[in-house]
Short mmCIF file of C-alpha atoms and ligand atoms in Angstrom, two decimals:
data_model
loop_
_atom_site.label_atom_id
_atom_site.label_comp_id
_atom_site.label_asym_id
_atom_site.label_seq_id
_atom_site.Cartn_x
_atom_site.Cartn_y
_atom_site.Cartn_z
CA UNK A 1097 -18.99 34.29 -12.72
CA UNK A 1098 -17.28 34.47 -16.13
CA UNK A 1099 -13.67 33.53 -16.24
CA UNK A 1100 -11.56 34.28 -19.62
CA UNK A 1101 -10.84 31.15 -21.56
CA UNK A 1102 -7.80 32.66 -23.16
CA UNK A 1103 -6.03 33.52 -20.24
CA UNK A 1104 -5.35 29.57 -19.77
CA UNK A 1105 -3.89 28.85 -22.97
CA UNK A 1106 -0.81 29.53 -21.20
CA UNK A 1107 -1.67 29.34 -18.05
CA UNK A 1108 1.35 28.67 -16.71
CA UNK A 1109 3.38 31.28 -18.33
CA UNK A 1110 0.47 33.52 -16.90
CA UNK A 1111 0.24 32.12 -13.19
CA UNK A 1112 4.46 32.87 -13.20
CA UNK A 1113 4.30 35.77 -14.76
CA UNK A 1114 1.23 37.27 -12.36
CA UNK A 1115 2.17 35.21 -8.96
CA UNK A 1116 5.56 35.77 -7.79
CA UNK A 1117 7.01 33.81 -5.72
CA UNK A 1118 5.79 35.46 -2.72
CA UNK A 1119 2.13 35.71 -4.07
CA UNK A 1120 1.97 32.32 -4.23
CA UNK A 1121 3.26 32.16 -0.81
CA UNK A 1122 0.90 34.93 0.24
CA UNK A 1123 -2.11 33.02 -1.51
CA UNK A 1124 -0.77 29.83 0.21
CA UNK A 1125 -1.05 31.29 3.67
CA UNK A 1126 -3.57 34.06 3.30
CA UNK A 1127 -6.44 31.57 2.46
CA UNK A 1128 -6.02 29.87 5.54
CA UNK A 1129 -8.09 32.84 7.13
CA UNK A 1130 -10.92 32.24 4.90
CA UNK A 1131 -13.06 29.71 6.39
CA UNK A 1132 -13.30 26.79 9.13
CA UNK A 1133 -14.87 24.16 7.49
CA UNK A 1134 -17.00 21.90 8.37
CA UNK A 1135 -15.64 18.65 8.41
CA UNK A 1136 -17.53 15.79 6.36
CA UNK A 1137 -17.21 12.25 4.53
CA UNK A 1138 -20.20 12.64 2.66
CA UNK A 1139 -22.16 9.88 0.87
CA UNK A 1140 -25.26 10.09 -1.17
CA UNK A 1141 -28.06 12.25 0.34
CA UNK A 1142 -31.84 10.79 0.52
CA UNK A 1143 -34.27 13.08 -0.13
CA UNK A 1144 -37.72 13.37 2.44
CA UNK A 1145 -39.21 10.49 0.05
CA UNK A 1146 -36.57 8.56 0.81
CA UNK A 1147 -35.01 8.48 -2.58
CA UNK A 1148 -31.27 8.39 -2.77
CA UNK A 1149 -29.49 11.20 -4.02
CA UNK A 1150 -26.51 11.13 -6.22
CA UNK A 1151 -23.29 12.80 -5.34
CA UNK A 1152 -22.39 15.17 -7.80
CA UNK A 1153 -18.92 15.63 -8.81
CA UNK A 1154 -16.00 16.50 -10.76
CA UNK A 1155 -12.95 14.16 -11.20
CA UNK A 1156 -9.55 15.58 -11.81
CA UNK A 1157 -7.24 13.10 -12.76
CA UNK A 1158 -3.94 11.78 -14.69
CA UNK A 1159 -4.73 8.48 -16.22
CA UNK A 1160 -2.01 6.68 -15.09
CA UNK A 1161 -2.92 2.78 -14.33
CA UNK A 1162 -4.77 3.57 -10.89
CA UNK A 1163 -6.47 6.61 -12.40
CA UNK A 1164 -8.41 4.50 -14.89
CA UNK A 1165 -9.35 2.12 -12.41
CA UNK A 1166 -10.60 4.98 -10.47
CA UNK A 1167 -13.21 6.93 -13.56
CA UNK A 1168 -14.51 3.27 -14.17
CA UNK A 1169 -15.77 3.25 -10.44
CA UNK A 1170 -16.75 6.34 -10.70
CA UNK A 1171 -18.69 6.18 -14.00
CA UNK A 1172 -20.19 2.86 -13.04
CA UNK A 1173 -21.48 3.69 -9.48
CA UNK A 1174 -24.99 5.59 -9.51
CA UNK A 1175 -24.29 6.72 -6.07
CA UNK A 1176 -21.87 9.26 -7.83
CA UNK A 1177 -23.33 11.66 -10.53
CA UNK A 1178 -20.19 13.11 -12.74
CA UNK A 1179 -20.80 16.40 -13.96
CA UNK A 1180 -17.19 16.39 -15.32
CA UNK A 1181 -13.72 15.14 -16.25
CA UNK A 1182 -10.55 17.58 -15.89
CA UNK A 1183 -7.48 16.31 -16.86
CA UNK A 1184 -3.74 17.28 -15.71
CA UNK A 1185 -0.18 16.51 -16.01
CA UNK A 1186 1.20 14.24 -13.23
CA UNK A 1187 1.77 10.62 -13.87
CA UNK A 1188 2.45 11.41 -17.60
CA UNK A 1189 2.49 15.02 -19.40
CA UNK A 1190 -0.97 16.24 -20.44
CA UNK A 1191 -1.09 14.85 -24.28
CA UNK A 1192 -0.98 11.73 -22.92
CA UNK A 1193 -3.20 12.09 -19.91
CA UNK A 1194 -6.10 13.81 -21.66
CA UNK A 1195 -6.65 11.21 -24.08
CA UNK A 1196 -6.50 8.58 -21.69
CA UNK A 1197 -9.35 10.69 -19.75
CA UNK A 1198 -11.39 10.63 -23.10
CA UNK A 1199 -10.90 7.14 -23.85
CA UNK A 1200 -11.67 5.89 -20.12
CA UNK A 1201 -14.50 8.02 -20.40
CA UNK A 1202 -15.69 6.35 -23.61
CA UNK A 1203 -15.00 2.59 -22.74
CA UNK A 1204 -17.36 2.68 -20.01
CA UNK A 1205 -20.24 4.69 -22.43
CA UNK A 1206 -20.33 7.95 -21.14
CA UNK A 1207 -19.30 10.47 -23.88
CA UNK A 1208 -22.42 12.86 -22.62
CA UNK A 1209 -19.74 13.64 -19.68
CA UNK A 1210 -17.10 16.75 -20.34
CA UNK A 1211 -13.78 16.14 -20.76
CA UNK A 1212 -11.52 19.37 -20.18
CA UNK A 1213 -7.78 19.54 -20.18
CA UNK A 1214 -6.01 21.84 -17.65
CA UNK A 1215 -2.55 22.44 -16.86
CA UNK A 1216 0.58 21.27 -18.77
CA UNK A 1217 3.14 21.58 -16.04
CA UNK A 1218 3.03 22.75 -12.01
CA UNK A 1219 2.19 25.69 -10.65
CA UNK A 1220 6.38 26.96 -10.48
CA UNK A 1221 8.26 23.78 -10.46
CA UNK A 1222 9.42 21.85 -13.19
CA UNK A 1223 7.79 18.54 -14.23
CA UNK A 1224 7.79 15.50 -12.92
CA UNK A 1225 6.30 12.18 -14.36
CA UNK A 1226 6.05 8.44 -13.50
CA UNK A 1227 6.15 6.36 -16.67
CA UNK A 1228 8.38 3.62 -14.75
CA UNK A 1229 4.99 3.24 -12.66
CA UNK A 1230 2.35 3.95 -15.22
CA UNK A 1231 3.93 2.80 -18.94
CA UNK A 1232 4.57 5.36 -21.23
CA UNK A 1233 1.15 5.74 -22.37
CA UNK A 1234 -0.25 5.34 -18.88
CA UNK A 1235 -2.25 2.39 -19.03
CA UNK A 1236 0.94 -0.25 -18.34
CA UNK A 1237 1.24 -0.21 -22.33
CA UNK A 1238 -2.10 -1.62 -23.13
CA UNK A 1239 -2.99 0.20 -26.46
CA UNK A 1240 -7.12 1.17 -26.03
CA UNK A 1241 -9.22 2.11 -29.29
CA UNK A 1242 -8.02 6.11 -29.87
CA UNK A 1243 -10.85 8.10 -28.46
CA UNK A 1244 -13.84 9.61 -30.66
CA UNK A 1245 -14.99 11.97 -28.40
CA UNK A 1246 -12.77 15.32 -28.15
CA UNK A 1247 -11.84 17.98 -25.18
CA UNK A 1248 -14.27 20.32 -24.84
CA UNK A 1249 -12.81 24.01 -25.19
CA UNK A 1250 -13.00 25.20 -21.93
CA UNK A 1251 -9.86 25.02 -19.63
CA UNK A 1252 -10.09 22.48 -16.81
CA UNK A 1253 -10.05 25.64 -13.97
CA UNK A 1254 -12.46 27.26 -16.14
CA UNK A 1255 -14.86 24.68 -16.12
CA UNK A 1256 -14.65 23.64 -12.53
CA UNK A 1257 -15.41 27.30 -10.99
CA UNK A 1258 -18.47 27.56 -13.61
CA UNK A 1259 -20.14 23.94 -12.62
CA UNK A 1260 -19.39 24.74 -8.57
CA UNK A 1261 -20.40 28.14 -8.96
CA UNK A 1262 -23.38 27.16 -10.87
CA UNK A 1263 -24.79 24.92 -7.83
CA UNK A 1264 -23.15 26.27 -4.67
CA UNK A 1265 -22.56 23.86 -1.91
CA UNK A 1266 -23.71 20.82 -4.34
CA UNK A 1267 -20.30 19.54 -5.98
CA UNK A 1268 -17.89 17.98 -4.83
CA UNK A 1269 -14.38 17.54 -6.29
CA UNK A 1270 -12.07 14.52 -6.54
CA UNK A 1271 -8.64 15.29 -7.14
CA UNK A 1272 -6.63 11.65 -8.29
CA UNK A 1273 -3.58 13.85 -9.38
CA UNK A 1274 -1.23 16.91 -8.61
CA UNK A 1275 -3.39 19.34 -7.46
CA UNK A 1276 -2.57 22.01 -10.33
CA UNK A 1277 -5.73 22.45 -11.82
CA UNK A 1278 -8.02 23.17 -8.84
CA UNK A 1279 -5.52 25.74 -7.16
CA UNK A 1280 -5.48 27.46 -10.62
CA UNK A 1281 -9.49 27.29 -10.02
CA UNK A 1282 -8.72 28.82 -6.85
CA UNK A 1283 -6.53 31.41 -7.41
CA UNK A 1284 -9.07 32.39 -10.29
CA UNK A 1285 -12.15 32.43 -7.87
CA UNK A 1286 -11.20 33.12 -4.23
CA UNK A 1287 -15.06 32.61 -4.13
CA UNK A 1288 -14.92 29.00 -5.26
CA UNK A 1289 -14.25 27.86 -1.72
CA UNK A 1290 -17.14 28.33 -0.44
CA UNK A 1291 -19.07 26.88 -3.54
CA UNK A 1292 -17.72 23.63 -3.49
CA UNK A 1293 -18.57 20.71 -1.09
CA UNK A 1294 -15.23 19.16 -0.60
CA UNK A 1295 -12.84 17.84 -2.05
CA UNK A 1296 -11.83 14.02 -1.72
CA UNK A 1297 -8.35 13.23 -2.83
CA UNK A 1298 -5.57 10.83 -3.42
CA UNK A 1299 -2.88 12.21 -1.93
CA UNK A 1300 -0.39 12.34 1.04
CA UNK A 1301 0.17 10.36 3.49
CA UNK A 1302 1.45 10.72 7.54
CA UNK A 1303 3.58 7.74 7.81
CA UNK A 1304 6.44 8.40 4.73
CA UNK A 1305 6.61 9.18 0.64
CA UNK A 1306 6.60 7.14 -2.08
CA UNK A 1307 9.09 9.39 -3.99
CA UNK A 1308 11.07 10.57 -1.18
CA UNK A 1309 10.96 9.31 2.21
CA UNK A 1310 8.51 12.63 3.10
CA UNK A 1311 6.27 13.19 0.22
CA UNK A 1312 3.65 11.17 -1.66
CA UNK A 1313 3.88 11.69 -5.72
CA UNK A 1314 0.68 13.98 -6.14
CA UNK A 1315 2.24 16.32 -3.88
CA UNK A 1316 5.89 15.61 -4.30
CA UNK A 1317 4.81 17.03 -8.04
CA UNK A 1318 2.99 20.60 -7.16
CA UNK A 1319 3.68 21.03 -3.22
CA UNK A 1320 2.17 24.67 -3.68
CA UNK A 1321 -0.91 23.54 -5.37
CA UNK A 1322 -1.74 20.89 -2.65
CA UNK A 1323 -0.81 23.54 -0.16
CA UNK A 1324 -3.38 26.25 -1.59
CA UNK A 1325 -5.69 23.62 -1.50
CA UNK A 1326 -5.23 22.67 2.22
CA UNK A 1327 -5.06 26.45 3.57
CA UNK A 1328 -8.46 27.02 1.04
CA UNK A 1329 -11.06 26.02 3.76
CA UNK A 1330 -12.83 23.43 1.75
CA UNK A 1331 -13.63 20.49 4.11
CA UNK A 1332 -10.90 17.73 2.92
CA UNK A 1333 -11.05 13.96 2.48
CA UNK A 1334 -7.43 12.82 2.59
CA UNK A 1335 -7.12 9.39 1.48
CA UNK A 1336 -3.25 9.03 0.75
CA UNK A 1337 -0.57 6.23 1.08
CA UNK A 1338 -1.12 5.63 4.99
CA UNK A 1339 -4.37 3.15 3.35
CA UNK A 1340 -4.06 3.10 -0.13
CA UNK A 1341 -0.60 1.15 0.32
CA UNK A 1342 -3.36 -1.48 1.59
CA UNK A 1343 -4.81 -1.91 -1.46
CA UNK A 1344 -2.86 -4.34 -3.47
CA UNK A 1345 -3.91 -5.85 -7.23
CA UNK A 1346 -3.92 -9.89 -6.52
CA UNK A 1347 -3.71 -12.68 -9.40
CA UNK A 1348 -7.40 -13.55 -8.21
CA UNK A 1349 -8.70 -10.20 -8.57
CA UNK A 1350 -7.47 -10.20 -12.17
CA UNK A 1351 -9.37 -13.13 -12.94
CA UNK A 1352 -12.45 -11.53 -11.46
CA UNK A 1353 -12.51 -8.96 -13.62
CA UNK A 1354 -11.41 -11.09 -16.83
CA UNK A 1355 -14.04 -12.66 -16.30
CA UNK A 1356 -16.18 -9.93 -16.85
CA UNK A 1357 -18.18 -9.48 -20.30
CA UNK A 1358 -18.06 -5.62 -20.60
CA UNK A 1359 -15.84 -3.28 -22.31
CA UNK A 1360 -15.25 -1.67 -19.02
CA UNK A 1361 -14.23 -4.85 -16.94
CA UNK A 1362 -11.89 -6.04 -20.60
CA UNK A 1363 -10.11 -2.84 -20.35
CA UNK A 1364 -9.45 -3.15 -16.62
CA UNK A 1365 -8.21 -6.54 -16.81
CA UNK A 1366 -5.82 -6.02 -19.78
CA UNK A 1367 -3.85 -3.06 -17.70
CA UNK A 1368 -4.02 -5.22 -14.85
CA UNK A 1369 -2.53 -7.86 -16.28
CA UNK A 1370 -0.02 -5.91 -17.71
CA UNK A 1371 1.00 -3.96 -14.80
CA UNK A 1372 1.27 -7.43 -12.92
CA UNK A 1373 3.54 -8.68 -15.41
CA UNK A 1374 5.51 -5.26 -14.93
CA UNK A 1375 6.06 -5.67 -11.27
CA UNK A 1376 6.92 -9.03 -11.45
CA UNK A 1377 9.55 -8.65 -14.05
CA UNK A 1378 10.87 -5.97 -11.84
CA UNK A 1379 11.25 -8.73 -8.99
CA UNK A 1380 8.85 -6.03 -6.94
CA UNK A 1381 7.05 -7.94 -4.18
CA UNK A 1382 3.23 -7.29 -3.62
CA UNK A 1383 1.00 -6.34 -6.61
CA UNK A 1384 0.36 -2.80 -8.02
CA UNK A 1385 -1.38 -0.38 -5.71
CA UNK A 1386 -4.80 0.35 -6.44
CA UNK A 1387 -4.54 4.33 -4.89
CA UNK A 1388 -7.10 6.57 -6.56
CA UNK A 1389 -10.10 4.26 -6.95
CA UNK A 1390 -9.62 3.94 -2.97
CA UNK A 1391 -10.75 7.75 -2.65
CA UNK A 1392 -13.45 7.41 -5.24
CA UNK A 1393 -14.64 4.55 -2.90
CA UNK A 1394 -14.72 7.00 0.05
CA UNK A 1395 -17.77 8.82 -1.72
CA UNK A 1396 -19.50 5.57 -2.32
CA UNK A 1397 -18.80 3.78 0.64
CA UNK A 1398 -17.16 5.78 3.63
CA UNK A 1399 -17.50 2.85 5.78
CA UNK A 1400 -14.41 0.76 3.59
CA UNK A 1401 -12.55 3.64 5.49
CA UNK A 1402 -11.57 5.09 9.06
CA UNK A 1403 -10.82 8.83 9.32
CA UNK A 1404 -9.57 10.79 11.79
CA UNK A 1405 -9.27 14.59 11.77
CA UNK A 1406 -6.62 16.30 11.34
CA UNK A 1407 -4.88 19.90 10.80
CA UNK A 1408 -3.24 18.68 8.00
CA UNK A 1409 -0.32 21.49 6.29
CA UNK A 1410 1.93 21.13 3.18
CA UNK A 1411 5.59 21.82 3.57
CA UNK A 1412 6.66 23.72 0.40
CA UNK A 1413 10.26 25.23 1.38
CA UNK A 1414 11.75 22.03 2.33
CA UNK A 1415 14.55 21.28 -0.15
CA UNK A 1416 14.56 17.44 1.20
CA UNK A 1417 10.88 17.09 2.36
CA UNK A 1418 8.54 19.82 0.01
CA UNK A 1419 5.27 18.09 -0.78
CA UNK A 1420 4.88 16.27 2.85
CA UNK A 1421 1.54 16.67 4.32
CA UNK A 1422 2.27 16.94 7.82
CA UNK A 1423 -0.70 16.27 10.77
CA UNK A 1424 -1.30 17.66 13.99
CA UNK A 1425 -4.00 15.75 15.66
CA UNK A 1426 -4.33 18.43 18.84
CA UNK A 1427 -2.78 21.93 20.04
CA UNK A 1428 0.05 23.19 20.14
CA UNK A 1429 0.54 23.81 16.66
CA UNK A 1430 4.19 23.98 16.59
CA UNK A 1431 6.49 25.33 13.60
CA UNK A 1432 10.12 25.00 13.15
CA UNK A 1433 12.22 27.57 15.15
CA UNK A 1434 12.84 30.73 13.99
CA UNK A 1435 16.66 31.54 12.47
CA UNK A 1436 18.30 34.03 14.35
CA UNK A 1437 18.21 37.79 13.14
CA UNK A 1438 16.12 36.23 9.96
CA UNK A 1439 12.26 36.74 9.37
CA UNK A 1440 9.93 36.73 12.53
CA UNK A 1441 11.33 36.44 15.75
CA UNK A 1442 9.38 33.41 16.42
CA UNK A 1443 7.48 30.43 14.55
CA UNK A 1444 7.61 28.25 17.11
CA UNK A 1445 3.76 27.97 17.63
CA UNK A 1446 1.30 29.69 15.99
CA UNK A 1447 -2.77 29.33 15.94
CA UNK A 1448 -5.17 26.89 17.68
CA UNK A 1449 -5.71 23.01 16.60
CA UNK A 1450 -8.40 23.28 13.99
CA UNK A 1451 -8.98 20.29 11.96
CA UNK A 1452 -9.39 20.74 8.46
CA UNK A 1453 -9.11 17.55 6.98
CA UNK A 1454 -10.61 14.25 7.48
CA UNK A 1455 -7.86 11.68 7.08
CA UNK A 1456 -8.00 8.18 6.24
CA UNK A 1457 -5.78 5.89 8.75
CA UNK A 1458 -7.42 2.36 8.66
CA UNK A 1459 -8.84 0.43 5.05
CA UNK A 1460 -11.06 -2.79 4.55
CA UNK A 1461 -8.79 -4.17 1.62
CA UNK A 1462 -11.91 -6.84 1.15
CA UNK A 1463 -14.51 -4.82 0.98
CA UNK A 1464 -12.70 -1.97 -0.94
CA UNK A 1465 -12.15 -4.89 -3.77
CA UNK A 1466 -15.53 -6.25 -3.75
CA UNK A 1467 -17.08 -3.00 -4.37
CA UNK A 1468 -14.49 -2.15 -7.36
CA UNK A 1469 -15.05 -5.36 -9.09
CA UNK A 1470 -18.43 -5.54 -9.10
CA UNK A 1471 -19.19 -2.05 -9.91
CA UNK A 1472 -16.59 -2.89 -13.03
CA UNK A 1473 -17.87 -5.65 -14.13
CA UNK A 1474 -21.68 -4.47 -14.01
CA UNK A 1475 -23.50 -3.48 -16.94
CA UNK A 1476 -24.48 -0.15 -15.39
C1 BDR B 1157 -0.56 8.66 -6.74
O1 BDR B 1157 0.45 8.96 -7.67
C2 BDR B 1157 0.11 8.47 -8.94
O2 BDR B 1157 1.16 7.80 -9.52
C3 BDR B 1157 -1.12 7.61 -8.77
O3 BDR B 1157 -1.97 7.73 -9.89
C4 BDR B 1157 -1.75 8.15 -7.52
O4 BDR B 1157 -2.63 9.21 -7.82
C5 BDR B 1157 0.00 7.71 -5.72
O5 BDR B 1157 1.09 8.28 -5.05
CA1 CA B 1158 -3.41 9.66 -10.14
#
């Protein structure tokens, strides 16, 4: 399949101008028809020799402090084979976020990987970033050596459908940010369900927001994204704040990994320390969350994790709550009522319980921090 590289130069302008609001809410629900997946936590496949397998993937990310973290697990673990690197706006705007992708992807030796940039800005809403969180450079202020290696030319959406489409059922995708760039992918390729794996992601959460009391920030940011995503039918690994809010940066972590010799582990422990020193000048109790290396880990090592499945939906027209993911765990599958002489004469219920996402609801903080620093801090 050959998508047209210009039409995502402004691919925002474009996605407005060609999905109304109603085709976006006609995408949103009309993809939940397309498939019942099958649900998975997958790790790295042996083959009948008994040699392992890597996973291949594709990260989407916004480097943001927990986002770098997350590529240097990634790109130090062999378990993991990265085909690719898409970057997106989320925890800062995309000139800020790419290079951070490019320069993450550098420190830790690994400029044969792509690096594509994607979308400026949400699908339809306006933008929203987290530079009290992240710095306003996105690694907590630590200044890293400006990247060598440049973007290739192909737009993030572009070059996920072409690498899925190019080994169907082989890739999987891990989405560490709002999920703009892979429901532009899918509103390109309707197809592009069905090529993909899964999808892993940081994101959501079933037990409150971190930005308001309903919604987590990757989907607080692009609600409709994350909600074509979760009506696609690709089988879902949801590991959002009810575990990652586990994970918390300690002063003897730090230490761990400044004591480590490589460029990667140096890195790490500079924005670490930095972020530290953030929260405590802030008077925040607890250390930084670690969320987005906690999903890379569920590739890795599932068993760090506990999942449950779930029906898991996006609200998108809530003015107080848009970008909750909200769970049923069995039937009925209830809806709001409906408003009298308006629309349908009833939501009430509607379909059968059928799980579509696996979702994280128990952590091993230990083990979760063992792995990360010692895949950091490894010569790889
Ligand atoms: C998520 O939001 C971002 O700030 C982090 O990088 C993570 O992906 C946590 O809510
Ligand atoms: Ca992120």
């Amino acid at each position: 399949m050959k998508l047209d590289v210009c039409r995502w130069k402004s691919d925002r302008r474009v996605f407005l101008k060609t999905a109304t609001g109603s085709a976006i809410i006609a995408m949103i629900e009309g993809q939940s028809a397309i498939a019942k997946p099958t649900l998975f936590v997958q790790t790295a496949g042996s083959n009948s020799l008994g040699v392992t397998k890597a996973t291949r993937v594709i990260i989407d990310t916004d480097p943001g402090v927990d986002d770098a973290f997350a590529l240097m697990l990634a790109l130090q673990s062999p378990e993991l084979k990265v085909e690719a690197v898409t970057a997106v706006a989320g925890n800062l705007p995309l000139g800020i976020t790419l290079p951070n992708a490019l320069r993450l992807v550098e420190i830790c030796d690994r400029a044969d990987i792509p690096v594509a940039g994607g979308a400026a800005a949400p699908l339809i809403r306006r933008q929203v970033t987290a530079a009290s969180a992240h710095g306003e450079n996105g690694l907590g202020g630590v200044e890293l050596p400006e990247p060598k290696i440049t973007p290739v030319k192909e737009h993030a959406a572009d070059l996920i459908c072409r690498i899925a489409n190019q080994s169907p059922g082989e890739v999987t995708l891990i989405g560490l940010g709002p999920l703009t760039n892979i429901a532009l992918a899918l509103r390109a390729d309707p197809t592009l369900s069905k090529a993909v794996k899964g999808i892993v992601l940081m994101g959501g959460s079933l037990s409150g927001g971190n930005v308001t009391p309903a919604a987590e920030f990757n989907f607080y940011v692009d609600p409709e994204a994350a909600s074509i995503v979760f009506n696609s039918g690709i089988p879902i690994t949801m590991v959002g704040l009810d575990v990652t809010r586990k994970v918390e940066l300690t002063e003897s972590y730090i230490r761990q990994l400044e004591a480590g010799k490589n460029k990667p582990s140096q890195a790490a422990a500079r924005i670490a320390r930095a972020i530290m020193a953030t929260y405590k000048k802030h008077g925040q109790n607890g250390g930084p969350t670690l969320h987005d290396p906690l999903a890379v880990s569920a590739l890795i090592r599932p068993n760090i994790l506990t999942f449950e499945d779930y029906q898991v939906k996006i609200e998108t027209t809530g003015t107080i709550t848009a970008g909750e993911s909200v769970g049923w765990k069995r039937d009925p599958i209830n809806y709001a009522a409906a408003l009298e002489n308006i629309g349908p004469s009833s939501t009430k219920s509607e379909g059968t319980f059928t799980p579509n996402t696996k979702v994280a609801v128990d952590v091993r903080p230990d083990e979760f921090f063992h792995l990360l620093i010692e895949r950091i801090t490894s010569n790889a």
